[in-house]
Short mmCIF file of C-alpha atoms and ligand atoms in Angstrom, two decimals:
data_model
loop_
_atom_site.label_atom_id
_atom_site.label_comp_id
_atom_site.label_asym_id
_atom_site.label_seq_id
_atom_site.Cartn_x
_atom_site.Cartn_y
_atom_site.Cartn_z
CA MET A 1 -0.06 -0.37 0.01
CA LEU A 2 1.07 3.50 -1.11
CA SER A 3 1.32 5.94 1.66
CA VAL A 4 -1.20 8.93 1.86
CA GLN A 5 1.79 11.26 1.42
CA ASP A 6 3.36 8.94 -1.49
CA ALA A 7 0.02 8.90 -3.26
CA ILE A 8 -0.04 13.14 -3.22
CA ASP A 9 3.57 13.35 -4.24
CA ARG A 10 3.49 10.72 -6.92
CA LEU A 11 0.04 12.35 -8.66
CA SER A 12 1.60 16.25 -7.89
CA ALA A 13 4.64 14.96 -9.92
CA ALA A 14 2.30 13.87 -12.67
CA ALA A 15 0.98 17.56 -12.31
CA LYS A 16 2.17 19.67 -14.91
CA ALA A 17 1.83 23.13 -14.47
CA PRO A 18 -0.14 25.25 -17.45
CA THR A 19 1.87 27.77 -19.36
CA GLU A 20 -1.69 29.68 -21.86
CA THR A 21 -2.80 32.61 -19.85
CA GLU A 22 -5.56 34.80 -20.91
CA THR A 23 -6.01 38.75 -19.63
CA LEU A 24 -9.76 39.25 -17.81
CA ALA A 25 -11.36 42.00 -15.96
CA LEU A 26 -11.01 41.36 -11.90
CA ALA A 27 -14.84 40.86 -11.54
CA ASP A 28 -13.96 37.68 -14.01
CA ALA A 29 -10.98 36.38 -12.40
CA VAL A 30 -12.56 35.46 -9.24
CA GLY A 31 -11.47 31.55 -8.41
CA ARG A 32 -8.88 31.94 -10.97
CA ILE A 33 -4.47 31.93 -10.70
CA ALA A 34 -2.71 34.40 -11.22
CA ALA A 35 -0.10 34.05 -13.50
CA ALA A 36 1.99 37.39 -13.01
CA GLU A 37 3.08 39.11 -9.87
CA TYR A 38 0.83 42.38 -9.61
CA ARG A 39 2.08 45.19 -7.34
CA ALA A 40 0.27 48.80 -6.19
CA ILE A 41 1.27 51.71 -8.83
CA VAL A 42 -0.75 53.54 -6.02
CA ASN A 43 -0.37 54.24 -2.67
CA VAL A 44 -3.56 53.42 -0.35
CA PRO A 45 -5.02 56.13 0.34
CA SER A 46 -3.23 57.37 -1.74
CA LEU A 47 -3.40 61.22 0.29
CA ASP A 48 -3.74 61.48 3.64
CA ASN A 49 -7.18 61.79 4.88
CA SER A 50 -10.14 61.75 7.38
CA ALA A 51 -10.96 58.58 9.38
CA MET A 52 -14.13 60.15 10.59
CA ASP A 53 -17.29 63.60 9.26
CA GLY A 54 -15.77 66.24 11.48
CA TYR A 55 -13.42 69.13 11.35
CA ALA A 56 -10.08 68.64 10.28
CA ILE A 57 -7.76 71.50 12.19
CA ALA A 58 -4.66 72.82 13.10
CA PHE A 59 -3.27 73.46 16.57
CA ALA A 60 -0.21 74.03 18.70
CA PRO A 61 0.42 70.77 20.51
CA ASP A 62 1.84 72.05 23.45
CA LEU A 63 -0.12 74.99 23.84
CA PHE A 64 -4.05 75.13 25.32
CA LEU A 65 -6.20 73.93 22.65
CA PRO A 66 -8.13 77.19 22.08
CA THR A 67 -12.16 77.14 22.50
CA SER A 68 -13.42 78.08 18.98
CA PHE A 69 -11.59 77.88 15.75
CA PRO A 70 -12.93 79.70 12.36
CA ILE A 71 -13.86 77.59 9.68
CA VAL A 72 -12.45 78.44 6.57
CA GLN A 73 -13.03 75.97 4.14
CA ARG A 74 -15.39 72.79 3.22
CA ILE A 75 -13.15 69.53 1.83
CA ALA A 76 -15.48 66.60 0.60
CA ALA A 77 -14.12 63.36 -0.64
CA GLY A 78 -12.41 62.94 -3.82
CA HIS A 79 -11.68 67.25 -3.43
CA VAL A 80 -8.37 68.85 -2.60
CA GLY A 81 -7.87 71.62 0.39
CA THR A 82 -5.89 74.43 0.14
CA PRO A 83 -3.55 75.11 3.60
CA LEU A 84 -4.49 75.60 7.08
CA GLN A 85 -2.58 78.12 9.12
CA LEU A 86 -2.49 77.53 12.82
CA ASN A 87 -5.80 77.04 14.84
CA GLU A 88 -7.87 77.15 12.04
CA ALA A 89 -10.29 74.22 10.39
CA ALA A 90 -11.71 73.02 7.54
CA ARG A 91 -14.95 71.03 7.55
CA ILE A 92 -14.01 67.72 6.51
CA PHE A 93 -15.96 64.60 5.46
CA THR A 94 -14.95 60.26 5.69
CA GLY A 95 -12.08 60.01 3.16
CA ALA A 96 -11.27 63.52 2.50
CA PRO A 97 -7.62 64.55 1.78
CA ILE A 98 -6.20 66.33 5.22
CA PRO A 99 -5.89 69.78 4.29
CA PRO A 100 -1.68 70.51 4.41
CA GLY A 101 -0.73 72.25 7.98
CA ALA A 102 -3.80 70.28 9.31
CA ASN A 103 -2.92 67.70 12.22
CA ALA A 104 -6.17 66.25 13.85
CA VAL A 105 -9.44 65.53 13.03
CA VAL A 106 -11.78 66.21 15.41
CA MET A 107 -15.10 63.99 15.32
CA GLN A 108 -17.99 66.12 14.47
CA GLU A 109 -19.99 63.67 17.86
CA ASP A 110 -16.94 66.42 20.04
CA THR A 111 -18.35 69.48 18.17
CA GLU A 112 -20.64 72.27 17.91
CA ALA A 113 -20.45 74.92 15.04
CA ASP A 114 -22.69 77.41 13.46
CA GLY A 115 -20.88 77.09 9.86
CA GLU A 116 -18.52 79.75 10.36
CA THR A 117 -16.90 78.37 13.76
CA LEU A 118 -16.31 75.70 15.44
CA ARG A 119 -16.14 74.99 19.33
CA ILE A 120 -14.65 71.43 20.74
CA LYS A 121 -17.03 70.44 23.73
CA HIS A 122 -15.49 71.19 26.98
CA GLY A 123 -13.56 68.21 27.94
CA VAL A 124 -13.04 66.45 24.58
CA VAL A 125 -9.24 65.86 24.10
CA VAL A 126 -7.63 66.48 20.72
CA LYS A 127 -4.39 64.34 20.33
CA PRO A 128 -2.36 65.29 17.20
CA GLY A 129 -2.44 63.08 14.15
CA GLN A 130 -6.27 61.66 15.77
CA HIS A 131 -8.63 60.33 12.99
CA ILE A 132 -6.20 60.70 10.27
CA ARG A 133 -5.58 57.96 7.78
CA ARG A 134 -2.05 57.79 6.49
CA ALA A 135 -0.83 58.09 2.61
CA GLY A 136 -0.16 54.00 1.58
CA GLU A 137 -0.64 52.77 5.56
CA ASP A 138 -2.95 50.13 3.84
CA ILE A 139 -1.30 49.06 1.18
CA ALA A 140 2.22 51.11 0.11
CA ARG A 141 2.91 51.73 -3.94
CA ASN A 142 5.25 49.14 -5.46
CA ALA A 143 3.62 46.71 -2.79
CA VAL A 144 2.78 43.12 -3.95
CA LEU A 145 -0.95 42.69 -4.17
CA VAL A 146 -0.95 39.57 -5.55
CA GLN A 147 1.54 36.79 -6.61
CA THR A 148 1.71 34.73 -9.16
CA GLY A 149 0.07 31.33 -7.89
CA GLU A 150 -2.02 32.87 -6.00
CA GLN A 151 -5.71 31.88 -6.43
CA ILE A 152 -8.10 34.63 -6.88
CA ASN A 153 -10.96 35.72 -4.36
CA ALA A 154 -13.06 39.08 -3.72
CA ALA A 155 -10.74 40.45 -0.97
CA ARG A 156 -7.87 39.51 -3.81
CA ILE A 157 -10.05 41.25 -6.51
CA ALA A 158 -10.59 44.45 -3.91
CA LYS A 159 -6.72 44.95 -3.30
CA LEU A 160 -5.93 44.42 -6.98
CA ALA A 161 -8.39 46.98 -7.34
CA ALA A 162 -7.81 49.47 -4.78
CA GLY A 163 -4.48 49.32 -6.02
CA GLY A 164 -5.34 50.44 -9.72
CA ILE A 165 -5.54 47.18 -11.33
CA GLY A 166 -8.12 46.82 -13.53
CA ALA A 167 -7.27 43.65 -15.52
CA ILE A 168 -5.66 40.76 -14.72
CA ASP A 169 -3.39 37.94 -17.00
CA VAL A 170 -4.23 34.09 -15.37
CA PHE A 171 -4.11 30.66 -16.24
CA LYS A 172 -6.35 29.19 -18.29
CA PRO A 173 -8.88 27.26 -16.82
CA LEU A 174 -8.25 23.18 -16.26
CA ARG A 175 -11.18 21.25 -18.09
CA VAL A 176 -12.05 18.47 -15.41
CA THR A 177 -15.01 15.74 -17.16
CA LEU A 178 -16.49 13.73 -15.06
CA LEU A 179 -18.00 9.82 -15.42
CA SER A 180 -20.20 7.87 -13.06
CA THR A 181 -19.82 4.34 -13.55
CA GLY A 182 -22.46 2.19 -12.73
CA ASP A 183 -25.83 -0.08 -13.42
CA GLU A 184 -27.13 1.00 -10.29
CA LEU A 185 -27.19 4.86 -11.32
CA THR A 186 -30.20 6.65 -11.83
CA GLU A 187 -30.23 10.42 -11.58
CA PRO A 188 -32.25 12.43 -8.71
CA GLY A 189 -35.22 13.39 -10.24
CA THR A 190 -36.13 10.72 -11.32
CA PRO A 191 -38.45 7.03 -10.04
CA LEU A 192 -35.80 5.23 -8.35
CA PRO A 193 -36.09 1.43 -10.46
CA GLU A 194 -35.62 -1.30 -8.03
CA GLY A 195 -32.17 -1.76 -6.95
CA GLY A 196 -31.04 1.63 -8.32
CA VAL A 197 -29.32 3.94 -6.12
CA TYR A 198 -29.59 7.50 -6.68
CA ASN A 199 -26.51 9.46 -8.63
CA SER A 200 -24.93 11.85 -5.19
CA ASN A 201 -21.54 11.30 -6.68
CA ARG A 202 -21.80 13.46 -9.35
CA PRO A 203 -23.39 16.70 -8.15
CA MET A 204 -21.44 16.64 -5.43
CA LEU A 205 -17.99 16.14 -7.69
CA LEU A 206 -19.20 19.25 -9.94
CA ALA A 207 -19.98 21.19 -7.28
CA MET A 208 -16.30 20.35 -5.55
CA LEU A 209 -14.65 20.50 -8.68
CA ARG A 210 -16.47 23.82 -9.65
CA GLU A 211 -15.43 25.41 -6.27
CA LEU A 212 -11.66 24.84 -7.15
CA GLY A 213 -12.00 26.16 -9.88
CA CYS A 214 -11.92 23.80 -13.13
CA VAL A 215 -14.79 24.71 -15.71
CA VAL A 216 -16.41 21.15 -15.37
CA THR A 217 -18.47 19.17 -18.45
CA ASP A 218 -20.80 16.62 -17.09
CA GLY A 219 -19.69 13.33 -19.54
CA GLY A 220 -23.16 11.41 -17.61
CA MET A 221 -23.25 8.26 -16.62
CA VAL A 222 -21.46 5.04 -17.95
CA PRO A 223 -23.11 1.24 -17.78
CA ASP A 224 -21.39 -1.27 -16.34
CA ASN A 225 -19.71 -2.62 -19.53
CA ARG A 226 -16.34 -2.53 -21.22
CA ALA A 227 -17.34 -0.72 -24.70
CA ALA A 228 -19.52 2.18 -23.04
CA THR A 229 -16.95 2.55 -20.61
CA GLU A 230 -14.47 2.78 -23.24
CA ALA A 231 -16.39 5.10 -25.53
CA ALA A 232 -17.29 7.55 -22.85
CA LEU A 233 -13.26 7.37 -21.92
CA SER A 234 -12.04 8.88 -25.08
CA ALA A 235 -14.88 10.77 -25.80
CA ALA A 236 -13.98 12.88 -22.48
CA ALA A 237 -10.18 12.81 -23.07
CA ALA A 238 -11.21 14.23 -26.60
CA LYS A 239 -12.02 17.73 -24.87
CA SER A 240 -10.51 17.76 -21.51
CA ASP A 241 -7.62 17.88 -19.91
CA VAL A 242 -8.21 15.75 -17.02
CA VAL A 243 -10.76 12.77 -17.09
CA ILE A 244 -12.59 12.84 -13.28
CA SER A 245 -14.87 9.03 -12.88
CA THR A 246 -16.15 7.57 -10.11
CA GLY A 247 -16.98 3.96 -9.43
CA GLY A 248 -15.35 1.11 -10.87
CA VAL A 249 -12.17 0.77 -9.94
CA SER A 250 -12.16 -1.99 -7.94
CA VAL A 251 -11.57 -6.02 -8.48
CA GLY A 252 -14.84 -6.68 -8.91
CA GLU A 253 -16.18 -8.27 -12.10
CA GLU A 254 -18.00 -5.38 -12.64
CA ASP A 255 -14.93 -3.07 -12.52
CA HIS A 256 -14.47 -2.10 -16.43
CA VAL A 257 -12.05 0.72 -15.72
CA LYS A 258 -8.85 -0.69 -15.74
CA ALA A 259 -10.00 -2.85 -18.86
CA ALA A 260 -10.89 0.44 -20.62
CA LEU A 261 -7.66 2.40 -20.01
CA SER A 262 -5.54 -0.36 -20.13
CA ALA A 263 -6.79 -0.95 -23.94
CA LEU A 264 -7.03 3.43 -24.54
CA GLY A 265 -4.06 4.42 -22.81
CA SER A 266 -2.19 3.74 -19.62
CA LEU A 267 -2.96 3.09 -16.19
CA ASP A 268 -1.61 2.56 -12.75
CA LEU A 269 -3.86 1.06 -9.80
CA TRP A 270 -2.85 2.36 -6.93
CA LYS A 271 -3.79 0.59 -3.38
CA VAL A 272 -3.28 4.18 -1.18
CA ALA A 273 -3.30 3.61 2.81
CA ILE A 274 -6.72 6.13 3.22
CA LYS A 275 -10.05 5.27 5.31
CA PRO A 276 -12.03 5.61 3.03
CA GLY A 277 -10.85 5.38 0.47
CA LYS A 278 -8.00 2.95 -0.85
CA PRO A 279 -8.34 2.02 -4.33
CA LEU A 280 -6.76 5.59 -6.74
CA ALA A 281 -6.69 5.23 -10.67
CA PHE A 282 -4.20 7.34 -12.90
CA GLY A 283 -3.26 7.04 -16.04
CA ARG A 284 -3.34 8.50 -19.43
CA ILE A 285 -5.61 8.41 -22.36
CA GLY A 286 -4.09 10.65 -25.46
CA THR A 287 -3.44 14.02 -23.75
CA ALA A 288 -5.32 13.90 -21.02
CA ASP A 289 -4.60 12.79 -17.28
CA PHE A 290 -7.40 10.77 -16.22
CA VAL A 291 -7.82 9.64 -12.11
CA GLY A 292 -9.79 7.14 -11.34
CA LEU A 293 -11.84 7.85 -7.94
CA PRO A 294 -13.46 5.41 -5.82
CA GLY A 295 -17.01 4.66 -6.21
CA ASN A 296 -18.47 5.45 -2.61
CA PRO A 297 -19.85 9.08 -2.02
CA VAL A 298 -17.48 9.70 1.60
CA SER A 299 -14.18 7.31 -0.52
CA ALA A 300 -14.75 9.99 -3.38
CA PHE A 301 -15.14 12.83 -1.56
CA VAL A 302 -12.22 12.63 0.71
CA THR A 303 -9.51 11.18 -1.87
CA LEU A 304 -10.65 13.86 -3.89
CA LEU A 305 -10.07 16.82 -1.12
CA VAL A 306 -6.96 15.09 0.18
CA LEU A 307 -5.14 13.36 -2.47
CA VAL A 308 -6.41 14.48 -5.86
CA ARG A 309 -7.15 18.52 -5.64
CA PRO A 310 -3.59 18.96 -5.03
CA TYR A 311 -2.81 17.54 -7.91
CA LEU A 312 -5.31 19.45 -9.90
CA LEU A 313 -4.36 22.64 -8.37
CA THR A 314 -0.83 22.46 -9.62
CA ARG A 315 -2.36 21.55 -12.91
CA MET A 316 -4.25 24.71 -12.47
CA GLY A 317 -0.78 26.93 -11.40
CA ALA A 318 -1.32 26.95 -8.08
CA ALA A 319 1.32 27.65 -5.49
CA HIS A 320 -0.27 26.73 -2.87
CA VAL A 321 -1.60 23.07 -2.91
CA GLN A 322 -2.21 22.00 0.78
CA PRO A 323 -5.74 22.08 2.09
CA ARG A 324 -5.94 24.67 4.82
CA SER A 325 -5.90 22.87 8.49
CA PHE A 326 -5.75 23.32 11.86
CA THR A 327 -4.23 21.28 15.24
CA LEU A 328 -6.45 20.96 17.38
CA PRO A 329 -7.55 18.69 20.75
CA ALA A 330 -9.84 15.63 19.48
CA ALA A 331 -13.09 15.54 21.88
CA PHE A 332 -12.85 11.63 21.15
CA ASP A 333 -11.04 8.40 22.19
CA LYS A 334 -10.12 6.58 19.43
CA PRO A 335 -7.69 3.64 21.25
CA LYS A 336 -8.07 0.96 17.88
CA PRO A 337 -5.27 2.38 15.45
CA ASP A 338 -5.80 1.48 11.88
CA ALA A 339 -3.45 0.46 9.01
CA ARG A 340 -4.64 2.96 7.45
CA GLN A 341 -4.44 6.69 7.71
CA GLU A 342 -8.01 7.39 8.57
CA TYR A 343 -10.30 10.89 7.55
CA LEU A 344 -12.90 10.61 10.11
CA ARG A 345 -16.20 13.16 10.00
CA ALA A 346 -15.57 15.55 12.15
CA THR A 347 -17.27 18.30 14.04
CA LEU A 348 -16.22 21.51 16.26
CA GLY A 349 -17.18 21.98 20.06
CA PRO A 350 -16.05 23.81 22.66
CA ASP A 351 -13.64 20.87 23.95
CA GLY A 352 -12.65 20.82 20.35
CA VAL A 353 -12.86 18.44 17.65
CA GLY A 354 -15.65 15.78 17.66
CA VAL A 355 -16.37 12.35 15.64
CA VAL A 356 -20.04 12.24 13.88
CA GLY A 357 -21.69 8.72 14.43
CA GLN A 358 -21.78 7.27 11.05
CA GLN A 359 -18.51 7.24 9.51
CA GLY A 360 -19.07 3.94 7.28
CA SER A 361 -17.44 5.22 3.75
CA ALA A 362 -21.01 4.82 1.98
CA MET A 363 -22.55 7.25 4.98
CA ILE A 364 -23.40 10.72 3.07
CA ALA A 365 -25.71 12.17 6.27
CA GLY A 366 -22.31 11.81 8.64
CA LEU A 367 -20.47 13.72 6.12
CA ALA A 368 -22.65 16.76 5.66
CA GLN A 369 -23.09 16.64 9.20
CA ALA A 370 -19.71 17.44 9.60
CA ASP A 371 -18.01 20.51 9.83
CA GLY A 372 -14.67 18.67 8.53
CA LEU A 373 -12.17 16.27 8.92
CA VAL A 374 -9.87 14.92 11.33
CA GLU A 375 -6.65 13.01 10.02
CA ILE A 376 -5.90 10.30 12.23
CA PRO A 377 -2.24 9.26 11.32
CA ALA A 378 -1.25 5.11 10.30
CA ASP A 379 -1.02 2.94 13.61
CA THR A 380 -2.23 5.39 15.80
CA PRO A 381 -4.29 5.72 18.78
CA ILE A 382 -6.12 8.89 19.55
CA ALA A 383 -6.79 10.11 23.48
CA LYS A 384 -8.91 12.90 24.66
CA GLY A 385 -6.98 16.01 24.59
CA GLN A 386 -4.57 14.36 22.07
CA LEU A 387 -3.94 17.39 19.27
CA VAL A 388 -5.23 16.74 15.99
CA ARG A 389 -4.60 18.01 12.45
CA PHE A 390 -8.35 19.53 11.30
CA ILE A 391 -9.27 20.04 7.34
CA PRO A 392 -12.21 22.57 7.54
CA ILE A 393 -14.59 21.67 4.37
P1 LIG B 401 -17.79 0.36 -6.89
O1 LIG B 401 -16.94 1.38 -6.82
O2 LIG B 401 -18.32 1.13 -8.38
O3 LIG B 401 -18.06 -0.59 -6.69
O4 LIG B 401 -19.12 1.32 -6.20
C1 LIG B 401 -18.74 1.42 -4.59
C2 LIG B 401 -19.97 1.59 -4.31
O5 LIG B 401 -20.40 2.78 -4.32
C3 LIG B 401 -21.40 0.82 -4.48
O6 LIG B 401 -22.10 0.44 -3.58
C4 LIG B 401 -22.55 1.89 -5.25
O7 LIG B 401 -23.38 1.41 -5.58
C5 LIG B 401 -21.48 3.05 -4.94
N1 LIG B 401 -21.85 3.97 -6.03
C6 LIG B 401 -21.04 4.02 -7.22
N2 LIG B 401 -20.87 5.60 -7.85
C7 LIG B 401 -21.85 5.76 -6.96
C8 LIG B 401 -22.31 6.99 -7.25
N3 LIG B 401 -22.57 7.85 -8.55
N4 LIG B 401 -22.95 7.60 -6.90
C9 LIG B 401 -23.36 7.28 -5.31
N5 LIG B 401 -23.09 5.76 -4.95
C10 LIG B 401 -22.01 5.32 -6.05
MG1 LIG B 402 -19.33 -0.05 -9.31
#
């Protein structure tokens, strides 16, 4: 059996990084991977500006604060004022540039003004620099906004925009075709024949792959016979970078993926020391890579997340491919170790990571109940309070 890390490493070693790029407007780049580094062309904020609606004042910090200031100008956001003399005030609004000479903003609530004269309320203390956002304090000009290999999300889009970047180069998306094998599979929303099973892997994996940023094509359901499997695989391979299937990779007589792949291209069948999971197929058909996930829904979910996700992200051009994880205390005992590395469906509670009741590899309810997976290394018993790795899902 291959260890989990060996399986991840083998897959990643076979994953070539993308080369083709395209330029997209920021909002269209969500989920895509940056193909270049971008730096701020301006300071953010570009000028010192007011953090409050109120009055910018020029005062001498070492002297008593005057009781009143003449209001000599009004500065709204997007407009630039003129220099303030000592003991003068400017009406100012949030985001408006601080006029030269001003050294504090007094918030409106601390003042009384009649339009011509500003009075600061009794007892209000004014500190030099207060309520002023400094130029470049958020992002300095020329600071890196996004690095090559970072996945673009809403927050990074905001950062790029604030730094003056309107469009970016991203890698072309990875085209994935998903196939579901199994004579028993039935489309949800249609009546279930006797012996049928609703196809839950298909929408689950379509959702996971889309969330990851792949462009996914649904290759449909493939009956359990050699000819249909070969036809579906070669059609899928012709129009995708990666073909992913579920089921049919065990050693049963109705598992046709191995034979079909061997005829069309090449295939390695791995036994990975992972639970749930174990059988995983990796191969090639023409110019496409092929990944065969196990049929049990929880196994398909876990193997996609743990083993295949790093490979897919590498192929997408991502620099960070490991799932986010947290080290937390176990709120459960698991005295019996397993020879395989386990991923239990887990929930977060006040005492740390708990495990859901239904852990079978076909138990979808337990998966839906889980906040994440807890990783239990092979041959390792776990006692309450011990630190474990938690991967949110
Ligand atoms: P297999 O690997 O083809 O032997 O399938 C293992 C188990 O997973 C069987 O109980 C299948 O019925 C089930 N299974 C396979 N594919 C799916 C699917 N797409 N949705 C739900 N269950 C599935
Ligand atoms: Mg099957």
